[in-house]
Short mmCIF file of C-alpha atoms in Angstrom, two decimals:
data_model
loop_
_atom_site.label_atom_id
_atom_site.label_comp_id
_atom_site.label_asym_id
_atom_site.label_seq_id
_atom_site.Cartn_x
_atom_site.Cartn_y
_atom_site.Cartn_z
CA MET A 957 30.07 145.03 -56.13
CA LEU A 958 27.10 143.05 -56.24
CA GLU A 959 28.73 140.55 -53.77
CA ASP A 960 28.94 143.05 -51.21
CA VAL A 961 25.56 144.46 -51.61
CA PHE A 962 24.02 141.07 -50.81
CA ARG A 963 26.48 140.39 -48.07
CA ASP A 964 24.81 143.72 -46.46
CA HIS A 965 21.46 142.23 -46.89
CA TRP A 966 22.13 138.51 -46.26
CA GLY A 967 21.43 138.40 -42.39
CA ARG A 968 18.68 140.61 -42.44
CA VAL A 969 16.55 138.80 -45.22
CA LEU A 970 17.26 135.39 -43.82
CA ALA A 971 16.42 136.96 -40.21
CA THR A 972 12.77 137.92 -41.93
CA LEU A 973 12.13 134.67 -43.29
CA VAL A 974 13.48 132.50 -40.41
CA GLY A 975 10.64 134.33 -38.21
CA PHE A 976 8.17 133.83 -41.14
CA LEU A 977 8.71 130.14 -42.13
CA GLY A 978 9.69 128.88 -38.71
CA ASP A 979 12.73 126.84 -40.07
CA ILE A 980 16.12 127.99 -41.22
CA GLU A 981 16.78 125.31 -43.82
CA LEU A 982 13.74 126.43 -45.75
CA ALA A 983 14.93 129.93 -45.19
CA GLU A 984 18.37 129.74 -46.50
CA ASP A 985 16.71 127.87 -49.55
CA ALA A 986 14.61 130.70 -50.16
CA ALA A 987 17.10 133.69 -49.65
CA GLN A 988 19.38 131.64 -52.02
CA GLU A 989 16.88 131.60 -55.02
CA ALA A 990 16.00 135.27 -54.35
CA PHE A 991 19.53 136.24 -54.34
CA ALA A 992 20.28 134.30 -57.31
CA LEU A 993 16.87 136.00 -59.10
CA ALA A 994 18.65 139.24 -58.18
CA ALA A 995 22.04 138.58 -59.57
CA GLU A 996 20.27 137.97 -62.65
CA ARG A 997 17.94 141.17 -63.10
CA TRP A 998 19.33 143.56 -60.68
CA PRO A 999 22.48 144.43 -63.33
CA ARG A 1000 19.82 144.07 -65.76
CA ASP A 1001 17.11 146.33 -64.43
CA GLY A 1002 18.35 148.13 -62.10
CA GLN A 1003 18.69 148.08 -58.13
CA PRO A 1004 15.06 148.09 -56.56
CA ALA A 1005 14.03 151.13 -54.27
CA ASN A 1006 13.98 148.82 -51.62
CA PRO A 1007 16.47 145.95 -52.23
CA THR A 1008 15.76 144.37 -48.79
CA GLY A 1009 12.09 144.36 -49.36
CA TRP A 1010 12.42 143.21 -52.76
CA LEU A 1011 14.51 140.05 -51.71
CA ILE A 1012 12.54 139.37 -48.52
CA THR A 1013 8.96 139.08 -50.50
CA THR A 1014 10.79 137.17 -53.54
CA ALA A 1015 11.93 134.81 -51.34
CA ARG A 1016 8.82 134.39 -49.04
CA ASN A 1017 6.76 134.09 -52.53
CA ARG A 1018 9.37 131.43 -53.89
CA ALA A 1019 9.08 129.87 -50.24
CA ILE A 1020 5.21 129.98 -50.49
CA ASP A 1021 5.31 128.60 -54.08
CA ARG A 1022 7.58 125.81 -52.94
CA ILE A 1023 5.68 124.52 -50.37
CA ARG A 1024 2.47 124.68 -51.71
CA ARG A 1025 4.24 122.20 -55.05
CA GLU A 1026 5.77 119.99 -52.94
CA ARG A 1027 3.19 117.73 -51.75
CA THR A 1028 5.52 115.75 -49.10
CA LEU A 1029 5.43 118.95 -47.20
CA LEU A 1030 2.02 118.81 -46.78
CA ALA A 1031 2.19 119.29 -42.69
CA LYS A 1032 4.10 122.17 -43.37
CA THR A 1033 1.69 124.32 -45.36
CA GLU A 1034 -0.60 123.45 -42.99
CA GLN A 1035 1.34 124.90 -40.27
CA LEU A 1036 1.92 128.00 -42.82
CA GLU A 1037 -1.28 128.40 -42.57
CA ARG A 1038 -1.44 128.67 -39.24
CA GLU A 1039 0.99 131.24 -39.26
CA ARG A 1040 -0.10 134.41 -37.25
CA ARG A 1041 0.30 136.27 -40.58
CA ASP A 1042 -2.24 135.34 -42.59
CA LEU A 1043 -0.59 135.01 -46.20
CA SER A 1044 -3.92 135.85 -47.84
CA GLN A 1045 -4.95 138.95 -45.97
CA GLU A 1046 -1.33 140.46 -46.61
CA PRO A 1047 -0.33 141.33 -49.73
CA MET A 1048 2.91 140.70 -51.12
CA ASP A 1049 4.17 144.04 -51.16
CA GLU A 1050 7.89 145.06 -51.30
CA THR A 1051 7.51 148.27 -49.88
CA ALA A 1052 5.62 147.03 -46.72
CA ALA A 1053 8.15 147.66 -43.43
CA PHE A 1054 9.49 144.13 -42.20
CA PRO A 1055 10.21 143.50 -38.98
CA ASP A 1056 14.16 143.23 -38.43
CA GLU A 1057 14.67 139.80 -36.56
CA ARG A 1058 18.43 139.69 -36.88
CA LEU A 1059 18.35 139.57 -32.96
CA GLU A 1060 15.94 136.91 -32.61
CA LEU A 1061 18.15 134.87 -35.07
CA ILE A 1062 21.12 135.63 -33.36
CA PHE A 1063 19.93 134.38 -30.09
CA THR A 1064 18.96 131.04 -31.51
CA CYS A 1065 22.12 130.58 -33.33
CA CYS A 1066 23.95 131.19 -30.01
CA HIS A 1067 21.96 129.05 -27.91
CA PRO A 1068 23.83 127.32 -25.26
CA ALA A 1069 21.84 124.16 -25.73
CA LEU A 1070 23.96 123.64 -29.24
CA ALA A 1071 27.50 122.62 -29.50
CA LEU A 1072 30.04 125.99 -29.11
CA GLU A 1073 31.38 125.33 -32.59
CA ALA A 1074 28.23 124.91 -34.27
CA GLN A 1075 26.84 128.38 -32.75
CA VAL A 1076 30.15 130.26 -34.17
CA GLY A 1077 29.54 128.26 -37.59
CA LEU A 1078 26.07 129.03 -37.75
CA THR A 1079 26.49 132.54 -36.79
CA LEU A 1080 29.00 133.36 -39.51
CA ARG A 1081 26.70 131.43 -41.84
CA THR A 1082 23.27 132.92 -41.20
CA LEU A 1083 24.42 136.73 -40.25
CA GLY A 1084 27.58 136.97 -41.62
CA GLY A 1085 25.91 135.52 -44.85
CA LEU A 1086 29.34 133.61 -45.42
CA SER A 1087 29.24 130.38 -47.76
CA THR A 1088 29.52 127.04 -46.37
CA GLU A 1089 32.82 126.75 -47.79
CA GLU A 1090 33.95 129.85 -46.43
CA VAL A 1091 33.16 128.98 -43.09
CA ALA A 1092 34.70 125.42 -43.30
CA ARG A 1093 38.03 127.77 -44.84
CA ALA A 1094 38.07 129.90 -41.95
CA PHE A 1095 38.23 126.96 -39.56
CA LEU A 1096 40.21 124.63 -41.52
CA VAL A 1097 37.91 121.81 -41.72
CA PRO A 1098 36.70 120.08 -44.45
CA PHE A 1099 33.29 121.49 -46.65
CA GLU A 1100 31.74 117.89 -45.91
CA THR A 1101 32.35 118.35 -41.89
CA MET A 1102 30.96 121.92 -42.04
CA SER A 1103 28.15 121.47 -44.18
CA LYS A 1104 27.08 118.44 -41.74
CA ARG A 1105 28.18 120.20 -38.59
CA LEU A 1106 25.68 123.22 -39.95
CA ALA A 1107 22.95 120.77 -41.06
CA ARG A 1108 22.82 118.98 -37.66
CA ALA A 1109 22.63 122.39 -35.57
CA LYS A 1110 19.81 123.54 -38.02
CA HIS A 1111 17.46 120.22 -37.29
CA LYS A 1112 18.27 120.53 -33.64
CA ILE A 1113 16.83 123.94 -33.44
CA ARG A 1114 13.83 122.61 -35.33
CA ASP A 1115 13.20 119.50 -33.76
CA ALA A 1116 14.19 120.68 -30.16
CA ASN A 1117 12.34 123.50 -30.94
CA ILE A 1118 15.14 125.85 -29.71
CA PRO A 1119 13.15 129.64 -29.57
CA PHE A 1120 13.25 131.77 -32.24
CA ALA A 1121 13.14 135.19 -29.82
CA VAL A 1122 15.21 137.42 -27.77
CA PRO A 1123 15.32 135.97 -24.28
CA PRO A 1124 13.15 137.39 -21.68
CA GLU A 1125 14.37 139.51 -18.88
CA HIS A 1126 15.53 136.91 -16.50
CA VAL A 1127 18.06 135.03 -18.68
CA LEU A 1128 18.94 137.91 -20.69
CA PRO A 1129 22.48 138.34 -19.10
CA GLU A 1130 23.59 135.22 -19.59
CA ARG A 1131 22.14 134.59 -23.09
CA LEU A 1132 23.95 137.71 -24.35
CA ASP A 1133 27.12 136.71 -22.79
CA ALA A 1134 26.95 133.67 -24.55
CA VAL A 1135 26.50 135.93 -27.80
CA LEU A 1136 29.29 138.29 -27.21
CA ALA A 1137 31.68 135.02 -26.45
CA VAL A 1138 30.64 133.43 -30.03
CA VAL A 1139 32.01 136.77 -31.59
CA TYR A 1140 34.62 137.51 -29.62
CA LEU A 1141 35.58 133.72 -30.32
CA ILE A 1142 35.33 134.75 -34.33
CA PHE A 1143 37.18 137.71 -33.66
CA ASN A 1144 40.15 135.87 -32.04
CA GLU A 1145 40.36 132.94 -34.63
CA GLY A 1146 40.94 135.83 -36.83
CA TRP A 1147 44.20 136.99 -35.72
CA GLY A 1148 45.91 134.16 -36.30
CA GLY A 1149 45.41 133.43 -40.26
CA GLY A 1150 44.06 135.75 -42.40
CA ARG A 1151 42.17 132.77 -44.52
CA VAL A 1152 38.96 134.59 -44.31
CA ASP A 1153 38.77 137.99 -42.50
CA LEU A 1154 37.24 136.72 -39.74
CA ALA A 1155 38.29 139.78 -37.33
CA ALA A 1156 36.18 142.01 -39.71
CA GLU A 1157 33.20 139.45 -39.81
CA ALA A 1158 33.29 139.79 -35.86
CA ILE A 1159 33.53 143.74 -36.16
CA ARG A 1160 30.68 143.80 -38.40
CA LEU A 1161 28.58 141.63 -36.31
CA ALA A 1162 29.28 143.41 -33.07
CA ARG A 1163 28.34 146.54 -35.06
CA SER A 1164 25.17 145.14 -35.48
CA LEU A 1165 24.61 144.16 -32.14
CA VAL A 1166 25.01 147.76 -30.67
CA GLU A 1167 22.79 148.98 -33.76
CA LEU A 1168 19.93 146.48 -32.69
CA MET A 1169 20.51 146.54 -28.49
CA PRO A 1170 21.94 149.72 -28.07
CA ASP A 1171 21.62 149.82 -23.99
CA GLU A 1172 23.74 147.02 -23.38
CA ALA A 1173 27.12 148.36 -22.09
CA GLU A 1174 28.95 145.36 -23.05
CA ALA A 1175 28.06 144.84 -26.66
CA ALA A 1176 29.58 148.04 -27.17
CA GLY A 1177 32.40 147.38 -25.12
CA LEU A 1178 33.30 144.33 -26.92
CA LEU A 1179 33.06 146.54 -30.18
CA ALA A 1180 35.79 148.98 -28.81
CA LEU A 1181 38.08 146.10 -27.79
CA MET A 1182 37.57 144.40 -31.30
CA LEU A 1183 38.07 147.68 -33.13
CA LEU A 1184 40.92 148.69 -30.94
CA ASN A 1185 42.74 145.40 -31.51
CA ASP A 1186 42.21 145.53 -35.06
CA SER A 1187 43.58 148.90 -35.40
CA ARG A 1188 47.24 147.52 -34.94
CA ARG A 1189 46.85 144.48 -37.10
CA THR A 1190 48.78 146.27 -39.80
CA ALA A 1191 51.54 147.38 -37.34
CA ARG A 1192 51.92 144.08 -35.94
CA PHE A 1193 54.09 142.67 -38.48
CA ARG A 1194 56.86 143.85 -40.27
CA GLY A 1195 58.22 141.87 -43.13
CA GLY A 1196 56.34 139.10 -41.98
CA GLU A 1197 57.86 139.48 -38.33
CA LEU A 1198 55.98 140.21 -35.04
CA VAL A 1199 56.24 143.70 -33.92
CA LEU A 1200 55.74 144.17 -30.01
CA LEU A 1201 53.37 147.33 -29.44
CA ASP A 1202 56.48 149.50 -27.92
CA GLU A 1203 58.28 149.18 -31.50
CA GLN A 1204 54.94 149.55 -33.33
CA ASP A 1205 55.19 152.02 -35.89
CA ARG A 1206 52.19 154.32 -34.77
CA SER A 1207 51.17 155.83 -38.33
CA LEU A 1208 50.14 152.57 -39.22
CA TRP A 1209 47.54 152.05 -36.85
CA ASP A 1210 43.87 152.88 -38.01
CA GLU A 1211 43.08 156.18 -36.79
CA ALA A 1212 38.99 155.94 -38.03
CA GLN A 1213 38.80 152.33 -36.26
CA ILE A 1214 40.65 153.94 -32.94
CA ALA A 1215 37.99 156.94 -33.13
CA GLU A 1216 35.02 154.62 -33.65
CA ALA A 1217 36.39 152.58 -30.58
CA ARG A 1218 36.71 155.55 -28.37
CA GLN A 1219 33.19 156.50 -29.03
CA MET A 1220 32.23 152.96 -27.95
CA LEU A 1221 34.10 153.35 -24.89
CA GLU A 1222 32.51 156.39 -24.08
CA ARG A 1223 28.82 155.06 -24.83
CA SER A 1224 29.83 151.73 -22.72
CA LEU A 1225 30.59 154.03 -19.62
CA ALA A 1226 27.55 156.11 -20.02
CA LEU A 1227 25.57 152.73 -19.80
CA ARG A 1228 27.12 152.41 -16.66
CA GLY A 1229 29.22 149.44 -18.12
CA ALA A 1230 31.69 147.62 -15.85
CA GLY A 1231 31.77 144.52 -17.41
CA PRO A 1232 34.83 142.37 -18.48
CA TYR A 1233 34.84 143.36 -22.51
CA LEU A 1234 34.19 146.88 -21.33
CA VAL A 1235 37.10 146.84 -18.85
CA GLN A 1236 39.53 144.80 -21.68
CA ALA A 1237 38.69 147.85 -24.33
CA ALA A 1238 39.80 150.53 -21.63
CA ILE A 1239 43.01 148.86 -20.76
CA ALA A 1240 43.78 148.44 -24.65
CA ASP A 1241 42.83 152.08 -24.84
CA LEU A 1242 45.50 152.98 -22.18
CA HIS A 1243 47.84 151.04 -24.03
CA THR A 1244 47.55 152.92 -27.64
CA GLN A 1245 48.42 155.71 -25.43
CA GLU A 1246 51.96 157.66 -24.91
CA PRO A 1247 53.56 157.80 -22.04
CA ARG A 1248 51.35 154.54 -21.06
CA ASP A 1249 49.63 155.03 -17.48
CA TRP A 1250 50.81 151.80 -15.96
CA ASP A 1251 48.98 152.41 -12.51
CA GLN A 1252 45.85 152.61 -14.16
CA ILE A 1253 46.34 149.94 -16.60
CA ALA A 1254 47.55 147.80 -13.38
CA VAL A 1255 44.07 148.99 -11.86
CA LEU A 1256 42.05 147.47 -14.29
CA TYR A 1257 43.65 144.02 -14.58
CA ARG A 1258 43.25 144.13 -10.80
CA ARG A 1259 39.41 144.60 -11.89
CA LEU A 1260 39.54 142.08 -14.24
CA GLU A 1261 40.97 139.81 -12.31
CA ALA A 1262 38.34 140.02 -9.83
CA LEU A 1263 35.54 139.82 -12.65
CA THR A 1264 36.69 136.85 -14.53
CA GLY A 1265 39.18 135.16 -12.18
CA SER A 1266 41.30 134.25 -14.97
CA PRO A 1267 45.04 133.37 -14.07
CA ILE A 1268 45.63 134.92 -17.85
CA VAL A 1269 44.70 138.12 -16.67
CA THR A 1270 47.25 138.10 -13.58
CA VAL A 1271 49.82 137.52 -16.12
CA ASN A 1272 48.44 140.65 -17.90
CA ARG A 1273 48.94 142.67 -14.70
CA ALA A 1274 52.31 141.21 -13.71
CA VAL A 1275 53.35 143.15 -16.86
CA ALA A 1276 52.16 146.44 -15.77
CA LEU A 1277 53.23 145.87 -12.11
CA ALA A 1278 56.90 145.02 -13.99
CA GLU A 1279 56.91 148.79 -15.23
CA ILE A 1280 55.89 150.07 -11.70
CA GLU A 1281 57.46 147.86 -9.53
CA GLY A 1282 60.01 146.43 -11.43
CA PRO A 1283 60.77 142.57 -13.03
CA ALA A 1284 61.08 140.81 -9.41
CA ALA A 1285 57.80 141.79 -8.12
CA ALA A 1286 56.17 141.04 -11.32
CA LEU A 1287 58.02 137.65 -11.36
CA ALA A 1288 56.70 136.95 -8.00
CA LEU A 1289 52.94 137.23 -8.91
CA LEU A 1290 53.46 134.72 -11.86
CA ASP A 1291 54.82 131.75 -9.38
CA ASP A 1292 52.16 129.29 -9.04
CA LEU A 1293 49.49 130.23 -11.87
CA PRO A 1294 48.30 127.05 -13.29
CA LEU A 1295 49.08 127.90 -16.85
CA ASP A 1296 52.18 125.75 -18.34
CA SER A 1297 50.64 125.12 -21.54
CA TYR A 1298 50.26 128.72 -21.88
CA LEU A 1299 52.36 130.82 -24.46
CA TYR A 1300 52.61 134.08 -23.03
CA PHE A 1301 53.06 132.76 -19.77
CA HIS A 1302 56.38 131.57 -20.36
CA SER A 1303 57.20 134.32 -22.66
CA THR A 1304 56.39 136.79 -20.03
CA ARG A 1305 58.59 135.06 -17.16
CA ALA A 1306 61.36 134.52 -19.80
CA ASP A 1307 61.14 138.39 -20.20
CA PHE A 1308 61.31 139.09 -16.40
CA LEU A 1309 64.02 136.64 -16.11
CA ARG A 1310 65.96 138.12 -18.77
CA ARG A 1311 65.37 141.78 -17.01
CA LEU A 1312 66.92 140.25 -14.01
CA GLY A 1313 70.02 139.02 -15.69
CA ARG A 1314 68.91 135.43 -14.96
CA ASP A 1315 69.81 134.21 -18.44
CA GLU A 1316 69.71 130.62 -17.84
CA GLU A 1317 66.23 130.50 -16.29
CA ALA A 1318 65.09 133.00 -18.98
CA ARG A 1319 66.59 130.62 -21.59
CA ALA A 1320 64.57 127.62 -20.67
CA ALA A 1321 61.45 129.59 -20.36
CA TYR A 1322 61.82 131.28 -23.94
CA ALA A 1323 62.29 127.26 -25.24
CA ARG A 1324 58.89 126.60 -23.43
CA ALA A 1325 57.23 128.88 -25.14
CA ARG A 1326 58.96 128.25 -28.43
CA GLN A 1327 57.59 125.31 -28.51
CA LEU A 1328 53.93 126.05 -27.55
CA ALA A 1329 54.12 128.37 -30.62
CA GLU A 1330 51.53 127.70 -33.22
CA THR A 1331 52.61 130.45 -36.03
CA GLU A 1332 55.70 131.14 -37.78
CA PRO A 1333 56.21 134.60 -36.98
CA GLU A 1334 55.88 133.75 -33.11
CA ARG A 1335 58.42 131.08 -33.26
CA ARG A 1336 61.13 133.45 -35.11
CA PHE A 1337 60.13 136.07 -33.10
CA LEU A 1338 60.65 133.65 -29.32
CA GLU A 1339 63.77 132.38 -31.70
CA SER A 1340 65.08 135.90 -31.87
CA ARG A 1341 64.87 136.61 -28.26
CA LEU A 1342 66.60 133.33 -27.30
CA ASN A 1343 69.59 134.70 -29.80
CA ASP A 1344 69.60 137.84 -27.89
CA LEU A 1345 70.39 136.22 -24.41
CA THR A 1346 74.34 135.40 -23.63
CA PRO A 1347 75.46 132.46 -24.91
CA PRO A 1348 75.96 129.55 -21.96
CA ALA A 1349 78.80 129.05 -20.58
CA ALA A 1350 81.09 127.05 -22.38
CA GLY A 1351 81.06 123.12 -20.80
CA CYS A 1352 78.13 123.60 -18.78
CA MET B 878 3.20 123.44 -27.72
CA VAL B 879 5.79 120.70 -28.11
CA LYS B 880 6.24 117.46 -25.81
CA TYR B 881 9.50 117.00 -24.21
CA ALA B 882 11.04 114.17 -22.24
CA LEU B 883 12.73 114.67 -19.09
CA LEU B 884 14.98 111.56 -18.37
CA ALA B 885 16.40 111.99 -14.98
CA TYR B 886 19.85 110.31 -14.26
CA SER B 887 20.74 109.35 -10.78
CA SER B 888 24.09 107.94 -9.28
CA GLY B 889 24.04 105.19 -7.30
CA GLU B 890 25.28 106.50 -4.05
CA ALA B 891 22.93 109.65 -4.17
CA SER B 892 19.74 107.46 -4.78
CA GLY B 893 19.85 105.03 -2.14
CA GLU B 894 16.86 102.88 -3.19
CA PRO B 895 14.63 104.93 -5.22
CA GLY B 896 11.81 102.87 -5.09
CA ALA B 897 11.32 103.21 -1.25
CA ARG B 898 12.50 106.36 -1.03
CA ASP B 899 10.06 109.17 -0.32
CA MET B 900 9.24 111.52 -3.16
CA HIS B 901 10.91 115.25 -2.27
CA PRO B 902 7.34 116.95 -1.49
CA GLY B 903 9.04 119.86 -3.77
CA ILE B 904 9.20 117.44 -6.89
CA ALA B 905 5.74 116.18 -6.07
CA ALA B 906 4.41 119.67 -6.24
CA VAL B 907 6.03 120.21 -9.90
CA LEU B 908 4.85 116.83 -11.07
CA ASP B 909 1.35 117.91 -10.42
CA ARG B 910 1.61 120.96 -12.35
CA PRO B 911 -0.64 121.12 -15.68
CA ASP B 912 2.45 121.24 -17.92
CA VAL B 913 3.60 117.84 -16.83
CA SER B 914 1.63 115.12 -18.91
CA GLY B 915 3.13 112.28 -17.19
CA TRP B 916 5.68 110.23 -15.25
CA LEU B 917 7.30 107.26 -14.12
CA ARG B 918 9.76 106.26 -11.46
CA LEU B 919 11.85 103.30 -12.10
CA GLN B 920 13.74 100.58 -9.70
CA PRO B 921 17.28 100.86 -9.46
CA ALA B 922 19.04 99.72 -12.33
CA GLU B 923 20.27 96.26 -10.35
CA SER B 924 16.49 95.24 -11.04
CA ALA B 925 16.99 95.82 -15.10
CA THR B 926 17.24 92.63 -17.65
CA THR B 927 18.44 93.61 -21.02
CA VAL B 928 16.76 91.80 -23.85
CA ARG B 929 18.72 91.35 -26.80
CA LEU B 930 18.85 89.58 -30.39
CA GLU B 931 22.13 87.98 -31.06
CA ALA B 932 22.47 85.54 -34.07
CA ARG B 933 18.75 85.93 -34.47
CA ARG B 934 18.32 84.86 -30.52
CA THR B 935 16.97 86.22 -27.85
CA LEU B 936 20.18 87.01 -25.45
CA LEU B 937 18.97 88.31 -21.51
CA THR B 938 21.38 89.77 -19.78
CA ASP B 939 21.17 90.94 -16.28
CA GLY B 940 21.58 94.61 -15.60
CA PRO B 941 20.93 97.79 -17.70
CA PHE B 942 21.79 98.21 -21.11
CA VAL B 943 24.17 100.88 -20.48
CA ASP B 944 26.55 99.77 -17.50
CA SER B 945 27.28 102.88 -15.73
CA LYS B 946 27.84 104.68 -12.37
CA GLU B 947 24.68 106.70 -13.33
CA PHE B 948 21.18 105.09 -14.28
CA LEU B 949 17.94 106.38 -15.55
CA GLY B 950 16.20 106.99 -12.44
CA GLY B 951 12.66 108.15 -13.97
CA LEU B 952 11.42 110.09 -16.80
CA ILE B 953 9.13 112.85 -17.02
CA VAL B 954 7.08 114.10 -20.08
CA VAL B 955 6.46 117.84 -20.34
CA GLU B 956 4.81 120.23 -22.41
CA ALA B 957 6.59 123.62 -23.15
CA ASP B 958 6.28 126.22 -26.15
CA ASN B 959 9.95 125.60 -26.92
CA LEU B 960 13.33 123.93 -25.24
CA ASP B 961 13.58 127.08 -23.08
CA GLY B 962 10.35 126.41 -21.12
CA ALA B 963 11.47 122.31 -20.82
CA LEU B 964 14.98 123.42 -19.69
CA ALA B 965 13.65 125.64 -16.93
CA LEU B 966 11.89 123.00 -15.65
CA ALA B 967 14.55 120.55 -16.12
CA ALA B 968 16.67 123.19 -14.07
CA GLU B 969 13.67 123.57 -11.23
CA LEU B 970 13.44 119.66 -11.08
CA GLN B 971 17.42 119.23 -10.62
CA GLU B 972 17.57 121.89 -7.84
CA LEU B 973 15.45 120.21 -5.53
CA ASP B 974 16.84 116.79 -5.95
CA LEU B 975 19.90 115.10 -6.16
CA THR B 976 20.00 114.00 -9.63
CA VAL B 977 23.06 114.15 -11.57
CA ALA B 978 21.84 115.15 -14.79
CA ILE B 979 18.53 115.61 -16.63
CA GLU B 980 18.64 114.81 -20.56
CA VAL B 981 15.91 116.90 -22.21
CA ARG B 982 14.73 115.60 -25.39
CA PRO B 983 11.95 116.42 -27.90
CA VAL B 984 9.32 113.53 -28.17
CA LEU B 985 8.77 112.35 -31.57
CA GLU B 986 5.25 113.23 -32.11
CA GLN B 987 3.28 110.68 -34.13
CA VAL B 988 -0.04 109.53 -34.93
CA HIS B 989 -0.50 105.99 -34.40
CA ARG B 990 -2.39 104.55 -37.41
CA GLY B 991 -2.56 100.54 -36.24
CA ALA B 992 -5.08 98.35 -36.51
#
């Protein structure tokens, strides 16, 4: 499919154009023109030997023509003339080696001066190559809303001069964290719906990051984590019903994804990684093994707790502890966690209470979880758990 | 190079009387740097008068335009390569003084072609 070919090239082509033109909107328009031209010519004349080079060169020439034509853009022409790469001296040769500036573009799009939702949308649009309609559909917002959000972000990048650069060493760790957070957010957004395959988009973005920053342990860790979670995607549902890990049909797990994830895990460990994505990936990997090493899982959750300070991690550690020391000890761990609006806090508590034979309390906890459920399968799953409990004594 | 305005907001309690207060020596040193092209400290918000037009008549009100706990305490114009440069300077200033927040905004550069 030509469309797939385009998707593969989009981020790369756009990034180079942004580097050259210094403006995302201009670059986007130019890239779109070049891709439209390709759609017309490639099926007829065949794909050029260097498709990326062809697209970049074509887009660049179009952009320059247009800038020269539009007299109102005089100021921009002047700016262009001042560019470090002098146009008159550099022939428009599509076989030239173009710098890969996707990394610069990622850091621009995920700059913390932009609102998080704009970072996410912009990343999907510019690097993922999703259309504005697709991005809007993925986040269930009207096209106009998304279109305005993206335009506003692009204008801020231009007007405030948000740098198109890989951040310097001293801020790199926090900026990379921001990038990884955006990718992971895209992935998690993709788990519920299936409107647009955002999980696949996130994995694709993470693969690029690993390719572009091969020495970053957390990039590899994040990719491993997402691959492992995604490998069980088909097994998580049976006839539209949610299936828990223990009851999943393992033959439905994606072995290729698991293998790639293990490779990434090893790579991250070899880079002396110890960050939260790697730890989560290691936990996810332990969960795919049979019998499960609950002691090791609990140890890793404790490490994750220390890294993130998140009470949600404590809930997960409680699940591991329940397997080692029993539900009573695990239940005690959940006391006083500030998670009243968190579904899994209540469903986990409910499960412990059920195992302890405290059905009345379990029922209340399942009911609270059901209130918080956002998807139908979740709701039905909790419903069935409620029904499995002994019915309340009559007259109570 | 791009010009940015750093709008420094203070809270009433933290600032005391900024007009009378001495400037933190660290801040004075930053303001002397070549990348700072100008700065102003403002008297407390109570001293402000707001002018506006209502029903085509000029109306004066006592106090700042935006009435809030925080007030604009001063403004600094800096030149930086990009937003990150301006943000770094803002962060540096904020560590030195008790401003509650610094808003960083690019300056709209216009050539004045008036009479």
